[in-house]
PDB file of C-alpha atoms and ligand atoms in Angstrom:
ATOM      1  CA  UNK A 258      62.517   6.426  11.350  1.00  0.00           C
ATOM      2  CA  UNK A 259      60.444   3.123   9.679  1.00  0.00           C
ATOM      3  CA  UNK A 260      60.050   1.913  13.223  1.00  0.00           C
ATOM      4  CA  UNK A 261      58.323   5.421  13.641  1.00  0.00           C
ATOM      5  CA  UNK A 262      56.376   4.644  10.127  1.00  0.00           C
ATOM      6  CA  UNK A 263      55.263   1.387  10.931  1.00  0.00           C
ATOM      7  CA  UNK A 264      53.826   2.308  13.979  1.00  0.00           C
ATOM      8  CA  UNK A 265      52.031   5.755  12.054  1.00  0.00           C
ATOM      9  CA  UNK A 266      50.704   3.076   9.412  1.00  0.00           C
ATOM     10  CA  UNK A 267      49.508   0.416  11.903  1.00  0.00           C
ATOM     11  CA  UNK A 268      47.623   3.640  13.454  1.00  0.00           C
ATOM     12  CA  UNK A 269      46.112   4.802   9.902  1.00  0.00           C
ATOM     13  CA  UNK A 270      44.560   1.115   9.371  1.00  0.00           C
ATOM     14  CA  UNK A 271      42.650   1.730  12.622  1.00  0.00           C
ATOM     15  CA  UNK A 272      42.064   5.036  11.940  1.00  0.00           C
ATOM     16  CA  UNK A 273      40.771   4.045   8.448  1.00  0.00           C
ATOM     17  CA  UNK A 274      38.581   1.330   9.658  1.00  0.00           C
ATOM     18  CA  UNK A 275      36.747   4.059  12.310  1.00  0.00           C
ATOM     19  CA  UNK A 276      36.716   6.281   9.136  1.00  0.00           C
ATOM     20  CA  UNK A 277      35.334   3.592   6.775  1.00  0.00           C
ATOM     21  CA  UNK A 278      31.696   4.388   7.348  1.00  0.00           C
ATOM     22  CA  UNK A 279      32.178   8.410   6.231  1.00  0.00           C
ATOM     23  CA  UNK A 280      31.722   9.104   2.667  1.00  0.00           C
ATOM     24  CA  UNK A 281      34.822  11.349   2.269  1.00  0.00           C
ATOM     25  CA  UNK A 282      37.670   9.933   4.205  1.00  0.00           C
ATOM     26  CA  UNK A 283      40.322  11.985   2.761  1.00  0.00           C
ATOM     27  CA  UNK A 284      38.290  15.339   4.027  1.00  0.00           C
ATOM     28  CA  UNK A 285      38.111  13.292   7.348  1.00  0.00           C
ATOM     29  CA  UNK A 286      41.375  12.784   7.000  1.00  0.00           C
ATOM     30  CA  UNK A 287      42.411  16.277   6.375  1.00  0.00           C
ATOM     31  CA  UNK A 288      40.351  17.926   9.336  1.00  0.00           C
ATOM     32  CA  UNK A 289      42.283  15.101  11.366  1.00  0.00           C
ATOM     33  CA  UNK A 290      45.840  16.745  10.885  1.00  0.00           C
ATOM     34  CA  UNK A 291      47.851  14.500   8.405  1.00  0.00           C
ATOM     35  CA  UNK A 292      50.885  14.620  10.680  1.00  0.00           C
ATOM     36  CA  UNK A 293      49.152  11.893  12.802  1.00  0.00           C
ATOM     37  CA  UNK A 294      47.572   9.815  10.139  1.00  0.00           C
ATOM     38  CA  UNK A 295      48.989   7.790   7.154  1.00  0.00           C
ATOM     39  CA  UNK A 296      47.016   5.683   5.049  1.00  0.00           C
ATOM     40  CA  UNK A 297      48.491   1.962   4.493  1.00  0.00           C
ATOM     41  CA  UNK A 298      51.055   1.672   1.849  1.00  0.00           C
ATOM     42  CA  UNK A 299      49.718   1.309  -1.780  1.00  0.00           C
ATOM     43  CA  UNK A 300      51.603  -1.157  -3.870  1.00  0.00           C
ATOM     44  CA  UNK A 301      54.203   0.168  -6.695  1.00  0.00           C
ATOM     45  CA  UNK A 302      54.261  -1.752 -10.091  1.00  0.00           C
ATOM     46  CA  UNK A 303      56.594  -3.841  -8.776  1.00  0.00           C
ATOM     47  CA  UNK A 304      55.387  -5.104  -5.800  1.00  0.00           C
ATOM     48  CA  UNK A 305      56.661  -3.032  -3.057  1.00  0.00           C
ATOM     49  CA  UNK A 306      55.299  -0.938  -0.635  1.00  0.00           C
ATOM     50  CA  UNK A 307      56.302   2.306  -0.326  1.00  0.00           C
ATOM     51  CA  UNK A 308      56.040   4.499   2.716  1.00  0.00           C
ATOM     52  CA  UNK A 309      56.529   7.964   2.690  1.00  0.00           C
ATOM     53  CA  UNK A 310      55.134  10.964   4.899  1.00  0.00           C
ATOM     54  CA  UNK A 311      54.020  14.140   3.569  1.00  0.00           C
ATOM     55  CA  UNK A 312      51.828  16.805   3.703  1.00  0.00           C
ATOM     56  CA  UNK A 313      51.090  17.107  -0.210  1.00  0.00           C
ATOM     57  CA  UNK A 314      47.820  16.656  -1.054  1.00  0.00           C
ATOM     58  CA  UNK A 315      48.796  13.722  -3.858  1.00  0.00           C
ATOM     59  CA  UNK A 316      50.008  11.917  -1.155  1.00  0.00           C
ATOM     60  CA  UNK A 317      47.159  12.343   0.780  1.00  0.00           C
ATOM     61  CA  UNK A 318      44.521  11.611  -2.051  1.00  0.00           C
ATOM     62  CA  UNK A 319      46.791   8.490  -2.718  1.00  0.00           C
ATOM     63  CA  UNK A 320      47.166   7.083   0.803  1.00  0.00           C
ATOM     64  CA  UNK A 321      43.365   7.366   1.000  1.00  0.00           C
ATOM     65  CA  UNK A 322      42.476   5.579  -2.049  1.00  0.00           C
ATOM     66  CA  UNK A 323      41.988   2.341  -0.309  1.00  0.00           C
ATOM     67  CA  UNK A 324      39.902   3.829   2.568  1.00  0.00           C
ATOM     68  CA  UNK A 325      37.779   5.925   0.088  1.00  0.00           C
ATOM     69  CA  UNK A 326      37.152   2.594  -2.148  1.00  0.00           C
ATOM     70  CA  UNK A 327      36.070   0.678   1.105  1.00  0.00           C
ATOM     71  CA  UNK A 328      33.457   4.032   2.618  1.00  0.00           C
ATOM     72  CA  UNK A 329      32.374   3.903  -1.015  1.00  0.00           C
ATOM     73  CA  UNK A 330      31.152   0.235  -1.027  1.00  0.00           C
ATOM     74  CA  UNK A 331      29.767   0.635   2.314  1.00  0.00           C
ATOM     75  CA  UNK A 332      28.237   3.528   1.520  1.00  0.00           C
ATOM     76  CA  UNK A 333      26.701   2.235  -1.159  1.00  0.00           C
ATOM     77  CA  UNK A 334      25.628  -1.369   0.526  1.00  0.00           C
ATOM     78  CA  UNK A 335      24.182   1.370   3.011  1.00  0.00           C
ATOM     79  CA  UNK A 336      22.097   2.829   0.233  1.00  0.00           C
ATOM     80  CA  UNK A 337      20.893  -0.302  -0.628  1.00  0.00           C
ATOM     81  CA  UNK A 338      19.790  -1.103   2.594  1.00  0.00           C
ATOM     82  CA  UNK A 339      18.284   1.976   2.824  1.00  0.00           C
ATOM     83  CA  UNK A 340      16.358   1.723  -0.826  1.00  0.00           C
ATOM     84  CA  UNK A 341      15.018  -1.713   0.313  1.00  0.00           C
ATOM     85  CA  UNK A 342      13.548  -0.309   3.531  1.00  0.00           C
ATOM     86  CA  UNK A 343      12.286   2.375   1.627  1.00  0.00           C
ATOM     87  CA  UNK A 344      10.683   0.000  -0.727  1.00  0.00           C
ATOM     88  CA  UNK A 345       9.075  -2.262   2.222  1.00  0.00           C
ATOM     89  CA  UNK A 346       7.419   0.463   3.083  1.00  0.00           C
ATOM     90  CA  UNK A 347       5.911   1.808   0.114  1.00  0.00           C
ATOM     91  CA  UNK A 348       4.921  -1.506  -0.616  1.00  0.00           C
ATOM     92  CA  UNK A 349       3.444  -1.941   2.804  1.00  0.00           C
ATOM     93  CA  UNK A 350       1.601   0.803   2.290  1.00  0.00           C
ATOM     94  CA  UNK A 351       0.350   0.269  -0.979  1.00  0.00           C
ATOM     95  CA  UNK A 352      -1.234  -3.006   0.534  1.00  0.00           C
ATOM     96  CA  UNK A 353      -2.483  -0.672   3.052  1.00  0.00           C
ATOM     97  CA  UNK A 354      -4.046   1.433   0.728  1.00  0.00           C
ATOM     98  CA  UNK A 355      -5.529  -1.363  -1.662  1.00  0.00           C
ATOM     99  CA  UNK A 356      -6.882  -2.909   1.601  1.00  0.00           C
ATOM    100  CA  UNK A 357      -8.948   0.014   1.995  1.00  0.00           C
ATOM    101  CA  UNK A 358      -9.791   1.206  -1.567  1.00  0.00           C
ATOM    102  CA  UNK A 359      -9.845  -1.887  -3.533  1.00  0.00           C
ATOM    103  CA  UNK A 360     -13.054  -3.174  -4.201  1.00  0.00           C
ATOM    104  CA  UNK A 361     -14.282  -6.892  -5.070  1.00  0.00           C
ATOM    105  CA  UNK A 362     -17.548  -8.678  -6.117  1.00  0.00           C
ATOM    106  CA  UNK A 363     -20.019  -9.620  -3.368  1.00  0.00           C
ATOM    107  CA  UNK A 364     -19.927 -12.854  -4.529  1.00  0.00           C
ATOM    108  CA  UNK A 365     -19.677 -14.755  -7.398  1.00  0.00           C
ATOM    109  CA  UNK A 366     -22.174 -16.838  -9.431  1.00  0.00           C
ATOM    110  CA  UNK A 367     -25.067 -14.764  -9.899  1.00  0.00           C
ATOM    111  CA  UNK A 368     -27.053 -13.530 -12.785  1.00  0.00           C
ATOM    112  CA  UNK A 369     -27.867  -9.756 -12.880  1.00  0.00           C
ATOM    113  CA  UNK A 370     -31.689  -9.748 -13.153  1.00  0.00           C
ATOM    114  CA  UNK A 371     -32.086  -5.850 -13.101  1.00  0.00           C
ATOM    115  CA  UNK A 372     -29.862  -2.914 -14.254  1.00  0.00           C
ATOM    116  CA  UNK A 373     -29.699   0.138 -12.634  1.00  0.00           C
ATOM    117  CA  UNK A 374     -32.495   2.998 -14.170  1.00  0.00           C
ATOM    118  CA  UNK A 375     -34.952  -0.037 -15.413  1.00  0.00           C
ATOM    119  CA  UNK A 376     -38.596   0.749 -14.348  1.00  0.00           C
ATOM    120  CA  UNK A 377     -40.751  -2.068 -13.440  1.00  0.00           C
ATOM    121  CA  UNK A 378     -44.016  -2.335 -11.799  1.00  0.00           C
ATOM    122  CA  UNK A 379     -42.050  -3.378  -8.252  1.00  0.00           C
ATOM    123  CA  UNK A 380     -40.457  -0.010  -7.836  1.00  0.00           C
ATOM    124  CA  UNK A 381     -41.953   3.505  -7.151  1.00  0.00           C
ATOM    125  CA  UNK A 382     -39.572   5.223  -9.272  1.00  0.00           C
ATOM    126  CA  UNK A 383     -36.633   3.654 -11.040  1.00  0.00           C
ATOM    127  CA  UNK A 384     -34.676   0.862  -9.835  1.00  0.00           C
ATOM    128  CA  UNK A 385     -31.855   2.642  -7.978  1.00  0.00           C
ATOM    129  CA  UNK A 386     -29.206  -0.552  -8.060  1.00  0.00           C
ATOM    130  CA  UNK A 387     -28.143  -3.633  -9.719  1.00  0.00           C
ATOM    131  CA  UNK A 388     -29.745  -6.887  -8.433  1.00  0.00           C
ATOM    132  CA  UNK A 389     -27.671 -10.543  -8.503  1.00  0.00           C
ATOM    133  CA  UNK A 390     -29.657 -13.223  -8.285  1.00  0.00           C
ATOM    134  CA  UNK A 391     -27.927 -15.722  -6.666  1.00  0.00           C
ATOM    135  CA  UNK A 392     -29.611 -18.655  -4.055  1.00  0.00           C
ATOM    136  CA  UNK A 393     -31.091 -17.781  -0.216  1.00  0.00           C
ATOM    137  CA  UNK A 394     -28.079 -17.950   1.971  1.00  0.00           C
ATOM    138  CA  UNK A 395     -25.467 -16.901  -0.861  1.00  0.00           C
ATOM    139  CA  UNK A 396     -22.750 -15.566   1.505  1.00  0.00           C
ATOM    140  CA  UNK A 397     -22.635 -11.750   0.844  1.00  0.00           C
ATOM    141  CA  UNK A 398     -19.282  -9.756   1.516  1.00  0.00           C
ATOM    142  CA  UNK A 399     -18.666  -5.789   1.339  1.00  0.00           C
ATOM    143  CA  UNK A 400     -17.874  -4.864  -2.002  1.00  0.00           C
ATOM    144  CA  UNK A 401     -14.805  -2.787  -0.099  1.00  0.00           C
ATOM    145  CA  UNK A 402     -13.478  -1.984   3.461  1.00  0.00           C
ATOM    146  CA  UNK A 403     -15.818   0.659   5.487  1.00  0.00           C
ATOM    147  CA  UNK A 404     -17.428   1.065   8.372  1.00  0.00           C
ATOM    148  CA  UNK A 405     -21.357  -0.094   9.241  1.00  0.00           C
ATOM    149  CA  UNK A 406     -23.376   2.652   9.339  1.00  0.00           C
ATOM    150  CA  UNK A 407     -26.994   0.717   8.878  1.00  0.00           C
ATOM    151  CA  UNK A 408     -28.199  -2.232   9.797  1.00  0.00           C
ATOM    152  CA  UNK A 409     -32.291  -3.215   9.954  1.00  0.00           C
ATOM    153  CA  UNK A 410     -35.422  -3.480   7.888  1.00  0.00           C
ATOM    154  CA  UNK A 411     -36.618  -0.545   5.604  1.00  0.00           C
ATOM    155  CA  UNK A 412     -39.638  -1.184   3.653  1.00  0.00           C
ATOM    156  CA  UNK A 413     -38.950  -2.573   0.020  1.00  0.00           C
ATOM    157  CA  UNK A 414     -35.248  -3.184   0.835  1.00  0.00           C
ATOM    158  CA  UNK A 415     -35.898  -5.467   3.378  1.00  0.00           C
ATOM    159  CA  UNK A 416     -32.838  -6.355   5.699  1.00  0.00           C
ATOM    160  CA  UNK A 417     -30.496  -3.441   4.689  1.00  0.00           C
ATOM    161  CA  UNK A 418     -26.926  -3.326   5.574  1.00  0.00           C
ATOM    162  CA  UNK A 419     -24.986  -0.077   4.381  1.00  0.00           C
ATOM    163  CA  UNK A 420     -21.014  -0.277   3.935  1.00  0.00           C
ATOM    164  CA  UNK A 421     -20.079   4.171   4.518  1.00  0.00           C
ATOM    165  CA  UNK A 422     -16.545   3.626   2.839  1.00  0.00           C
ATOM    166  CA  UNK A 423     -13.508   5.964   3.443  1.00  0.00           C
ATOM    167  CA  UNK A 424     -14.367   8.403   0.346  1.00  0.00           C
ATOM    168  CA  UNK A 425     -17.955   9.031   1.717  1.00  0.00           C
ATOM    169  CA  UNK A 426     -19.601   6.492  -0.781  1.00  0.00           C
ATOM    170  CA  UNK A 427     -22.121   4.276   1.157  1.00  0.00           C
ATOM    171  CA  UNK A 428     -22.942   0.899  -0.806  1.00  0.00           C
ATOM    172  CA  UNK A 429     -26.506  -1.174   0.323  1.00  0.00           C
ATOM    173  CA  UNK A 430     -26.760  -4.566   0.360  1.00  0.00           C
ATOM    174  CA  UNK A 431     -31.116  -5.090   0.311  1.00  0.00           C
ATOM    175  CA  UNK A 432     -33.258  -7.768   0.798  1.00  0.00           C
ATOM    176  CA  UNK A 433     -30.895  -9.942   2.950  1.00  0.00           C
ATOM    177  CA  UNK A 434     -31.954 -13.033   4.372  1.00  0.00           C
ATOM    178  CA  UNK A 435     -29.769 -12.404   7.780  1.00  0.00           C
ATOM    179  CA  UNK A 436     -26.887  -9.771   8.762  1.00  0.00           C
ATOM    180  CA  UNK A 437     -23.878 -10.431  10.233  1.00  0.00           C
ATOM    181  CA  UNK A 438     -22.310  -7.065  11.296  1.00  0.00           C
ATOM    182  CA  UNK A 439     -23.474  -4.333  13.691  1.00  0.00           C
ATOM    183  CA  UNK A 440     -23.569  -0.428  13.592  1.00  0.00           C
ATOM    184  CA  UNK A 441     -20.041   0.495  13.838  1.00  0.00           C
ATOM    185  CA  UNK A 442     -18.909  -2.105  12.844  1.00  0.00           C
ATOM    186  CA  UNK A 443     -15.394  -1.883  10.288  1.00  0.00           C
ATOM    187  CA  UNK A 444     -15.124  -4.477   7.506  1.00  0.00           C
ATOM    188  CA  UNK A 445     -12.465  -5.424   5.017  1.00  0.00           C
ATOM    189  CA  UNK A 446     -13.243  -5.722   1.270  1.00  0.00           C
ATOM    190  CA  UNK A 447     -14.755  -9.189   0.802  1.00  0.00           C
ATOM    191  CA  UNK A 448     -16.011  -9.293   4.853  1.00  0.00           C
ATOM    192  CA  UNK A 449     -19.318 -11.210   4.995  1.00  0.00           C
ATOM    193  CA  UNK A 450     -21.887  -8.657   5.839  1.00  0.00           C
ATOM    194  CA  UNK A 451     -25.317 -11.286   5.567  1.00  0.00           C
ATOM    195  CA  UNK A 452     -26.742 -13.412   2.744  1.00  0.00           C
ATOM    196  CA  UNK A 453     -28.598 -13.516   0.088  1.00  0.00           C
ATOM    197  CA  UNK A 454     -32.292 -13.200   0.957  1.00  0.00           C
ATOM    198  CA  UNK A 455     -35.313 -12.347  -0.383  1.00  0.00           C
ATOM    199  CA  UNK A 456     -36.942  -9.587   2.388  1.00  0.00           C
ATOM    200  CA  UNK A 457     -38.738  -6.522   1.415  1.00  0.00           C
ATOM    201  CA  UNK A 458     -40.123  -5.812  -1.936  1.00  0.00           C
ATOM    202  CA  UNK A 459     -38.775  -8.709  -4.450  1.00  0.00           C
ATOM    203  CA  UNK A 460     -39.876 -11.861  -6.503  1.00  0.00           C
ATOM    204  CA  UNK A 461     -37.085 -13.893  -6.097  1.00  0.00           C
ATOM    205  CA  UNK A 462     -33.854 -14.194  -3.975  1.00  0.00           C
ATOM    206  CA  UNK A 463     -31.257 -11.811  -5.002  1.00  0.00           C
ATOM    207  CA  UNK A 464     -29.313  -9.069  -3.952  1.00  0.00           C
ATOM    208  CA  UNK A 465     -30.371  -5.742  -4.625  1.00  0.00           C
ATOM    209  CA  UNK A 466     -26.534  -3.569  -4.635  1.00  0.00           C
ATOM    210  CA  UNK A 467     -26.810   0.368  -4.421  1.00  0.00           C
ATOM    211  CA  UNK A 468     -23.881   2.858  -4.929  1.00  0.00           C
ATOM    212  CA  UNK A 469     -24.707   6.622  -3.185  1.00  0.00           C
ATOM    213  CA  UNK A 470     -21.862   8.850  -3.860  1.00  0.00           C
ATOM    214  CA  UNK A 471     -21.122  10.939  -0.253  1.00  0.00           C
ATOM    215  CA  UNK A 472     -24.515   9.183   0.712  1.00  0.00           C
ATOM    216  CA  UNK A 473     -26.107  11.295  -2.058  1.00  0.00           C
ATOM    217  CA  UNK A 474     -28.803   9.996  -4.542  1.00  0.00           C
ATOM    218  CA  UNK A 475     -27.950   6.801  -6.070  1.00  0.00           C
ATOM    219  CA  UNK A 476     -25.734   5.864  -9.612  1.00  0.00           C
ATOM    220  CA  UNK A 477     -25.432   2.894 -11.521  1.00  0.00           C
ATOM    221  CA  UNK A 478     -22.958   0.634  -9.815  1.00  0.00           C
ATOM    222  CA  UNK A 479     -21.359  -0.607 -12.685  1.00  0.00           C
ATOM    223  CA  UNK A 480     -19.153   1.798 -13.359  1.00  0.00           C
ATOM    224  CA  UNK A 481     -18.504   2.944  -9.702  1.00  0.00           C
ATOM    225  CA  UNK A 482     -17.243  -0.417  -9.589  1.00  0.00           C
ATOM    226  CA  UNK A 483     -15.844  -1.113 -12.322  1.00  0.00           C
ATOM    227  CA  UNK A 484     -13.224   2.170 -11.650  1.00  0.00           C
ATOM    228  CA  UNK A 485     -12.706   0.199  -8.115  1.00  0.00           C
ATOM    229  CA  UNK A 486     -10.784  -2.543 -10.450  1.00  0.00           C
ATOM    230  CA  UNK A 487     -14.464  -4.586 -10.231  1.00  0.00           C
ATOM    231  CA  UNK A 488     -16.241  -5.776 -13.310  1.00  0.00           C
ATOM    232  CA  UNK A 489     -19.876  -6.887 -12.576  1.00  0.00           C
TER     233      UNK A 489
HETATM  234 ZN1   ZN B 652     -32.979  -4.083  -6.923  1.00  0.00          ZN
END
């Protein structure tokens, strides 16, 4: 009869460790048919194994103690695993995301010259951007990842570059000195799109920054901007 035991143990550890990955061993168990399966020998008080065969369900929630404590660490080291995937991702995508919504300045060191809505003898209506003066050749990046959608001279602008971003808002870059994209072009937040020039209807070298809403009439960049995580 122990022979017959030992044997029905040394079968339970194997079946235990093919069971350890389940979260409910002892329902495993159960479904199993008991007869076949006993879990290893839990310690008495005093040190000795005990070994007994039965069909009550005490038994069987005892015998599976072990196994249940061992799916329950795996299970939860599986969780983990799990979580921390889960969190790559997000933040994977979250750098995604910023890569395509974050804005940044077009470049630093300048000295706004003209706010948007000022009137001044040099403009038809109201000046419809914010111009940074900043040195011929300033490198000049998109304010924030888009596509090209205009490149060329136009009148007072000068060399023109327009960024269409993914929300429909275009942003031009006048009175460049020379371009550096195409039509069709996609750049990245920060992506050199020409310098600092001073084409088309100007005094000095600066760049003249415009914010159109769905490619609608024009708004004071500041703002825009500044919501984009961008203070000018
Ligand atoms: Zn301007």
């Amino acid at each position: 009869m122990s022979a017959t035991l030992g044997a029905l143990a040394t079968g339970a550890a194997v079946v235990g460790a093919t069971l350890g990955g389940v979260s409910s061993p002892s329902q495993d168990l159960t479904s199993q048919g008991v007869d076949a399966i006993v879990g290893p020998a839990p310690l008495t008080a005093g040190g000795q194994r005990r070994r007994v065969v039965s069909r009550s369900t005490d038994r069987l929630a005892a015998e599976s103690v072990v196994g249940t404590e061992d799916g329950r660490l795996q299970a939860a080291a599986r969780a983990r695993e799990s979580a921390l995937s889960r969190i790559e991702e997000l933040v994977d995508r979250r750098a995604a995301y910023l890569r395509r919504h974050h804005w940044v300045l077009p470049f630093t060191g300048y000295r706004i010259t003209a706010t948007f809505g000022d009137t001044s003898s040099l403009w038809s209506t109201v000046h419809t951007g914010v111009d940074l003066a900043a040195p011929t050749g300033t490198v000049t990046g998109a304010v924030g990842a888009g596509v090209i959608t205009y490149v060329g001279y136009d009148g007072a602008y000068g060399n023109k570059v327009v960024v269409t971003h993914a929300d429909g808002t275009e942003t031009w870059y006048g009175h460049l000195d020379t371009i550096a994209v195409g039509p069709g072009q996609e750049v990245v937040a920060g992506q050199q799109i020409g310098t600092v020039g001073a084409t088309g209807n100007v005094t000095g070298p600066h760049l003249h920054l415009e914010v159109r809403p769905y490619g609608q009439d024009p708004v004071d960049p500041v703002p825009v901007l500044r919501e984009r995580g961008v203070q000018l």
